[in-house]
């Protein structure tokens, strides 16, 4: 990214420090042993929060625009509001900017279960310790909560603007740390997103909006592949993005398909894992990079496609990556165990069912949550039961907690806060997650 900036400055023939192209960059300065960050006319102090070596965001022109709007908002004592569809990097951009400024960034997922008091307590904590709060999917809060919360945010922003030492929250005076900030991210109300409200106007004007609709997927794919150790990253990244775009248009629209940035990043991560495995086995020199990419792509995608789409997708991959033969990952031991388990259960051994079992195992290795989709009587429960038994045979014990979320109210499933004592009680899901 820094090389790109130098190239831009050189091409635009920038000679003075006051030129816009230089001014709009995020710049770090040391004054009197203190570190400051400048972007245009906003100046913010660096606050040495330990970040660790976290994975970095790919810096794209969209990130630049987002940073510019957010730093301007903070200069005016306002909050920032990146909005757009899922998987465009809204929350990640806020976290990355916080990381650059050395702030602690706390992300809160908003939903109907959060009331005014809970929000108030979160705000008190944020302004006391100078952290940033990023409230994800803010427009899922209930309308009554939204209007009350806007009053609290107004008080905080007024105190930040006037640099007051204290501000009044929940009827108490709270000491202010002026490095704190409040950011919200939203999905658009309406189109395909349930349970979203339109923000009231008095709340809208407290936040500077940033529209984030189209992330620069090609650049992101290229940079991630380079960082994973691929040499032909530019071409491979373009081809991957092309496949995703074509798949979105050519395959049938299923509810569970996702051709967005998140799915793309999973594939890219899969490419890196496969490359590292080859390195370990000392076969990296002979490996064809296109082979690795195609293998990672099919590994991640084939399991979720319908039968008809599988053939179409393979044809697509053959068009974009000509002359590359497909080979699946082999799990000899697990495959044998699966066959034994099917025989023990007196079930017919169907090759597609075995293949699905291995696909499910693949997905479980890569993701935290996996959904098995299909009509009733298609063998969904049988599939995971068989896989669990087979894993038991190869010496991997799988803990199982079965629950039926439709049979209980939401509070019982996820847990709830007691309105009077503000005490948290676990629900069925949260309790089993702690075991």
C-alpha positions in Angstrom: 0.0 0.0 0.0 2.8 2.4 0.9 4.5 1.7 -2.5 1.1 2.6 -4.2 0.9 5.9 -2.3 4.5 6.8 -3.3 3.6 5.9 -6.9 0.4 8.1 -6.7 2.4 11.1 -5.3 5.0 10.7 -8.0 2.5 10.4 -10.9 0.5 13.5 -9.6 3.9 15.4 -9.4 3.2 16.5 -5.8 5.9 18.9 -4.5 4.2 20.7 -1.5 3.1 19.4 1.9 -0.2 21.3 1.4 -1.3 19.3 -1.7 -4.6 17.4 -1.3 -3.1 14.1 -2.4 -0.6 14.2 0.5 -3.0 15.8 3.0 -5.6 13.0 2.6 -3.2 10.3 3.6 -3.1 8.9 7.2 0.1 10.4 8.6 1.9 9.8 11.9 4.0 12.6 13.6 6.0 12.9 16.8 5.6 16.1 18.7 7.1 16.6 22.2 7.6 12.8 22.6 3.9 12.3 21.8 2.6 10.5 18.7 -0.2 12.2 16.7 -2.1 11.0 13.6 -3.2 13.5 11.0 -5.6 13.1 8.1 -6.5 16.4 6.3 -7.2 18.8 9.2 -8.1 16.2 11.8 -5.4 15.5 14.5 -5.8 12.6 16.9 -3.5 11.4 19.6 -2.1 7.8 19.5 -3.1 5.8 22.6 -0.7 2.8 22.8 -3.3 0.1 23.3 -1.5 -3.2 22.8 -2.8 -4.7 19.5 -0.9 -7.9 19.2 0.0 -9.2 15.8 -3.6 -9.4 14.5 -4.3 -10.1 10.8 -4.3 -6.8 8.9 -7.0 -5.4 6.6 -6.2 -5.1 2.9 -5.9 -1.4 2.3 -8.1 -0.4 -0.7 -9.4 2.9 -2.0 -12.7 2.2 -0.2 -10.8 1.9 3.1 -9.2 5.2 2.4 -12.6 6.9 1.9 -14.0 5.3 5.0 -11.0 6.4 7.2 -11.3 10.0 5.8 -15.0 10.2 6.7 -14.4 8.7 10.2 -11.5 10.9 11.1 -13.4 14.0 10.0 -16.4 12.9 12.1 -14.2 12.5 15.2 -12.7 15.9 14.7 -16.3 17.3 14.8 -17.1 15.3 17.9 -19.5 13.1 16.0 -19.7 9.3 15.4 -19.2 7.4 12.2 -21.8 5.2 10.5 -20.5 2.8 7.8 -23.6 1.2 6.1 -24.1 -1.3 3.4 -24.8 -5.0 2.7 -23.2 -7.8 4.7 -19.5 -8.7 4.1 -18.3 -5.3 2.8 -15.9 -4.6 5.6 -17.8 -2.1 7.7 -16.9 -3.4 11.2 -13.4 -4.4 10.0 -12.7 -0.9 8.8 -13.6 0.6 12.2 -11.5 -2.0 14.0 -8.6 -1.4 11.7 -8.7 2.4 12.1 -8.9 1.9 15.9 -5.8 -0.3 15.6 -3.9 2.4 13.7 -4.7 4.9 16.4 -3.8 2.5 19.2 -7.3 2.5 20.6 -9.1 -0.5 22.2 -12.1 -1.3 19.9 -15.0 -3.2 21.4 -17.6 -4.6 19.1 -21.2 -5.1 20.3 -23.8 -7.0 18.4 -27.1 -5.2 18.8 -30.4 -7.1 18.8 -33.9 -6.8 20.3 -32.7 -8.2 23.7 -30.7 -5.0 24.5 -32.5 -2.4 26.6 -31.6 1.2 27.4 -30.0 0.4 30.7 -27.6 -2.1 29.1 -26.7 0.4 26.5 -26.2 3.1 29.1 -23.8 0.8 31.1 -21.8 0.1 27.9 -21.5 3.8 27.2 -20.3 4.6 30.8 -17.6 2.0 30.3 -16.5 3.3 27.0 -16.2 7.0 28.0 -14.4 6.1 31.2 -11.6 4.0 29.6 -11.3 5.9 26.3 -12.2 2.9 24.1 -14.1 2.9 20.9 -17.5 1.1 20.8 -18.6 -0.3 17.4 -22.3 -1.2 17.6 -22.9 -3.7 14.9 -26.3 -3.8 13.1 -27.5 -0.9 15.2 -30.9 -0.6 13.5 -31.9 -3.9 15.0 -32.5 -2.3 18.4 -36.2 -1.6 19.2 -37.5 1.8 18.3 -38.1 2.8 21.9 -34.6 1.9 22.7 -33.2 3.8 19.7 -34.8 7.1 20.7 -33.6 6.8 24.3 -30.1 5.8 23.2 -29.9 8.8 20.9 -30.3 11.1 24.0 -27.3 9.3 25.7 -25.2 9.6 22.6 -26.0 13.3 22.2 -24.8 13.9 25.8 -21.6 12.1 25.2 -20.9 13.8 21.9 -21.6 17.2 23.4 -19.1 16.6 26.2 -16.5 15.3 23.6 -17.0 18.4 21.4 -16.7 20.9 24.3 -13.8 18.8 25.9 -15.7 18.7 29.2 -14.1 16.6 32.0 -17.4 15.0 33.1 -20.7 14.1 31.4 -24.0 12.9 32.9 -25.1 9.4 32.1 -27.8 7.3 33.8 -28.2 10.0 36.4 -24.6 9.9 37.5 -21.6 12.1 36.6 -19.0 10.1 34.7 -15.4 11.2 34.1 -14.6 11.5 30.4 -11.7 10.2 28.4 -11.6 12.2 25.2 -10.2 9.4 23.1 -13.4 7.5 23.2 -15.7 7.3 20.2 -19.0 5.7 19.2 -19.5 4.1 15.8 -22.5 2.2 14.4 -22.7 -0.1 11.4 -26.0 -1.0 9.7 -27.4 -3.2 7.0 -30.1 -1.4 4.8 -33.6 -1.6 6.2 -35.8 -3.6 3.8 -34.1 -5.6 1.1 -33.7 -9.1 2.3 -32.8 -8.2 5.9 -35.4 -8.9 8.6 -36.0 -7.0 11.8 -34.3 -3.7 10.8 -35.7 -0.3 11.6 -35.1 3.0 9.8 -33.0 5.2 12.1 -34.9 8.3 13.5 -33.6 11.6 12.1 -32.3 12.9 15.5 -30.1 9.9 15.6 -29.0 10.1 12.0 -27.5 13.6 12.4 -25.2 12.4 15.2 -23.3 10.1 12.8 -21.4 10.8 9.6 -22.6 8.1 7.1 -20.1 6.2 4.9 -21.7 4.0 2.1 -19.8 0.8 1.7 -21.4 -1.2 -1.1 -18.6 -2.6 -3.3 -15.4 -3.8 -1.7 -12.4 -4.0 -4.1 -12.5 -7.8 -4.3 -9.7 -8.2 -6.9 -7.2 -6.1 -5.0 -8.2 -7.9 -1.7 -7.8 -11.4 -3.3 -4.4 -10.4 -4.8 -2.9 -9.1 -1.6 -4.1 -12.0 0.5 -2.7 -14.5 -2.0 0.6 -12.7 -2.0 0.7 -12.7 1.8 -0.1 -16.5 1.8 3.0 -17.1 -0.4 1.7 -17.4 -3.9 3.8 -16.0 -6.8 1.1 -15.6 -9.5 -1.3 -13.9 -7.1 -2.4 -11.1 -9.5 -3.7 -13.5 -12.1 -5.0 -16.1 -9.7 -6.8 -13.4 -7.6 -8.5 -12.0 -10.7 -9.6 -15.5 -11.9 -11.1 -16.3 -8.4 -13.1 -13.1 -8.3 -14.3 -13.8 -11.9 -15.5 -17.2 -10.9 -17.4 -15.8 -7.9 -19.0 -13.1 -10.1 -20.0 -15.6 -12.8 -21.3 -18.1 -10.3 -23.6 -15.4 -8.8 -25.1 -14.7 -12.2 -25.1 -18.2 -13.8 -26.1 -20.6 -10.9 -29.6 -20.9 -9.5 -30.4 -18.4 -6.7 -30.6 -20.5 -3.5 -31.2 -19.0 -0.2 -28.0 -20.4 1.3 -25.6 -19.4 -1.5 -23.1 -16.7 -0.6 -20.7 -15.3 -3.3 -19.6 -12.3 -1.3 -16.4 -11.3 0.3 -16.6 -13.6 3.3 -16.9 -16.7 1.1 -14.0 -15.4 -1.0 -11.8 -14.9 2.1 -12.5 -18.5 3.3 -11.4 -19.8 -0.1 -8.2 -17.7 0.0 -7.4 -18.9 3.5 -8.0 -22.5 2.3 -5.5 -21.8 -0.5 -2.9 -20.7 2.0 -3.5 -23.8 4.2 -3.0 -26.2 1.2 0.2 -24.4 0.2 1.5 -24.6 3.8 0.7 -28.4 3.8 2.7 -28.9 0.6 5.6 -26.9 2.1 5.6 -29.2 5.1 5.7 -32.2 2.9 8.5 -30.6 0.9 6.5 -30.6 -2.4 6.2 -26.9 -2.8 8.6 -26.6 -5.7 6.7 -29.1 -7.8 3.2 -27.8 -6.9 1.2 -25.9 -9.5 -0.4 -22.8 -7.9 -3.5 -23.0 -10.1 -4.0 -26.6 -8.9 -3.9 -25.5 -5.3 -6.4 -22.6 -5.9 -8.8 -24.9 -7.8 -8.6 -27.5 -5.1 -9.3 -25.0 -2.3 -12.2 -23.4 -4.4 -13.9 -26.8 -5.0 -13.3 -27.9 -1.4 -15.2 -24.9 -0.1 -17.9 -24.6 -2.7 -19.0 -28.0 -4.0 -20.6 -29.1 -0.7 -23.1 -26.3 -0.7 -24.2 -26.5 -4.4 -27.3 -28.3 -5.5 -26.8 -31.3 -7.8 -27.5 -29.4 -11.0 -25.3 -26.5 -10.0 -22.3 -28.8 -9.3 -21.9 -29.7 -12.9 -22.3 -26.0 -14.0 -19.8 -24.9 -11.4 -17.2 -27.5 -12.6 -17.7 -26.3 -16.2 -17.2 -22.7 -15.0 -14.0 -23.6 -13.3 -12.7 -25.5 -16.4 -13.4 -22.4 -18.5 -11.6 -20.0 -16.2 -8.7 -22.4 -15.3 -8.3 -24.4 -18.5 -6.3 -27.7 -18.5 -6.4 -28.2 -14.7 -7.7 -31.6 -13.6 -9.8 -31.9 -10.4 -8.6 -34.0 -7.5 -10.3 -34.3 -4.1 -8.5 -34.5 -0.8 -8.2 -38.2 0.3 -9.2 -39.3 3.8 -8.5 -43.1 3.5 -8.8 -43.8 7.3 -12.0 -41.8 7.8 -13.6 -43.2 4.6 -13.0 -46.8 5.8 -14.5 -45.9 9.2 -17.5 -44.3 7.5 -18.1 -47.5 5.5 -17.9 -49.6 8.6 -20.3 -47.4 10.5 -22.8 -47.5 7.6 -22.6 -51.3 7.5 -23.1 -51.5 11.3 -26.2 -49.4 11.1 -27.5 -51.7 8.3 -27.6 -48.8 5.9 -26.9 -49.1 2.2 -23.5 -47.7 1.2 -24.2 -44.9 -1.3 -21.1 -43.3 -2.7 -22.7 -39.8 -2.8 -23.7 -40.2 0.9 -20.1 -41.1 1.8 -18.9 -38.1 -0.2 -21.3 -35.8 1.6 -19.9 -37.2 4.9 -16.4 -36.3 4.0 -17.6 -32.9 2.7 -19.2 -32.3 6.1 -16.0 -33.2 7.9 -14.1 -30.7 5.6 -16.5 -27.9 6.4 -16.3 -28.6 10.2 -12.6 -28.3 10.0 -12.7 -24.9 8.5 -15.7 -23.2 10.1 -17.3 -22.7 13.5 -20.8 -23.2 12.4 -22.1 -25.6 9.7 -25.7 -25.9 8.5 -27.0 -29.1 6.8 -29.7 -28.2 4.3 -32.2 -30.4 2.5 -35.8 -31.6 2.3 -37.2 -33.9 5.1 -36.2 -37.5 4.7 -33.0 -36.7 2.8 -30.7 -38.2 5.5 -29.5 -35.0 7.2 -29.5 -36.3 10.7 -28.2 -39.7 9.6 -25.3 -37.9 7.9 -23.9 -36.2 11.0 -24.7 -39.2 13.2 -22.7 -41.5 10.9 -19.8 -38.9 10.7 -19.8 -38.7 14.5 -19.6 -42.5 14.9 -16.9 -42.7 12.3 -14.8 -40.0 14.0 -15.2 -42.0 17.2 -13.7 -45.0 15.4 -10.6 -43.1 14.4 -10.1 -41.9 17.9 -11.7 -38.4 17.8 -14.3 -38.0 20.4 -17.1 -35.6 19.5 -19.2 -34.0 22.2 -22.9 -33.7 21.3 -25.6 -31.4 22.7 -28.9 -31.8 20.8 -31.4 -29.0 21.2 -34.6 -27.9 19.4 -34.5 -24.0 19.2 -38.1 -23.9 17.9 -39.4 -25.6 21.1 -38.3 -22.8 23.5 -38.5 -19.1 23.7 -35.5 -17.0 22.7 -34.6 -16.1 26.3 -34.4 -19.7 27.2 -32.2 -20.6 24.3 -29.7 -17.7 24.5 -30.0 -16.5 28.1 -31.2 -13.2 29.5 -30.6 -10.4 32.0 -32.8 -10.0 35.0 -34.5 -6.6 34.7 -34.2 -5.8 38.4 -30.9 -7.2 39.6 -29.1 -6.9 36.1 -27.9 -10.4 36.6 -27.2 -12.7 33.7 -28.6 -16.2 33.5 -27.4 -18.7 30.9 -29.7 -20.2 28.3 -29.6 -23.7 26.9 -27.1 -22.8 24.1 -24.8 -20.6 26.1 -24.7 -23.2 29.0 -23.7 -26.0 26.7 -21.0 -23.8 25.0 -19.4 -23.3 28.5 -19.1 -27.1 29.2 
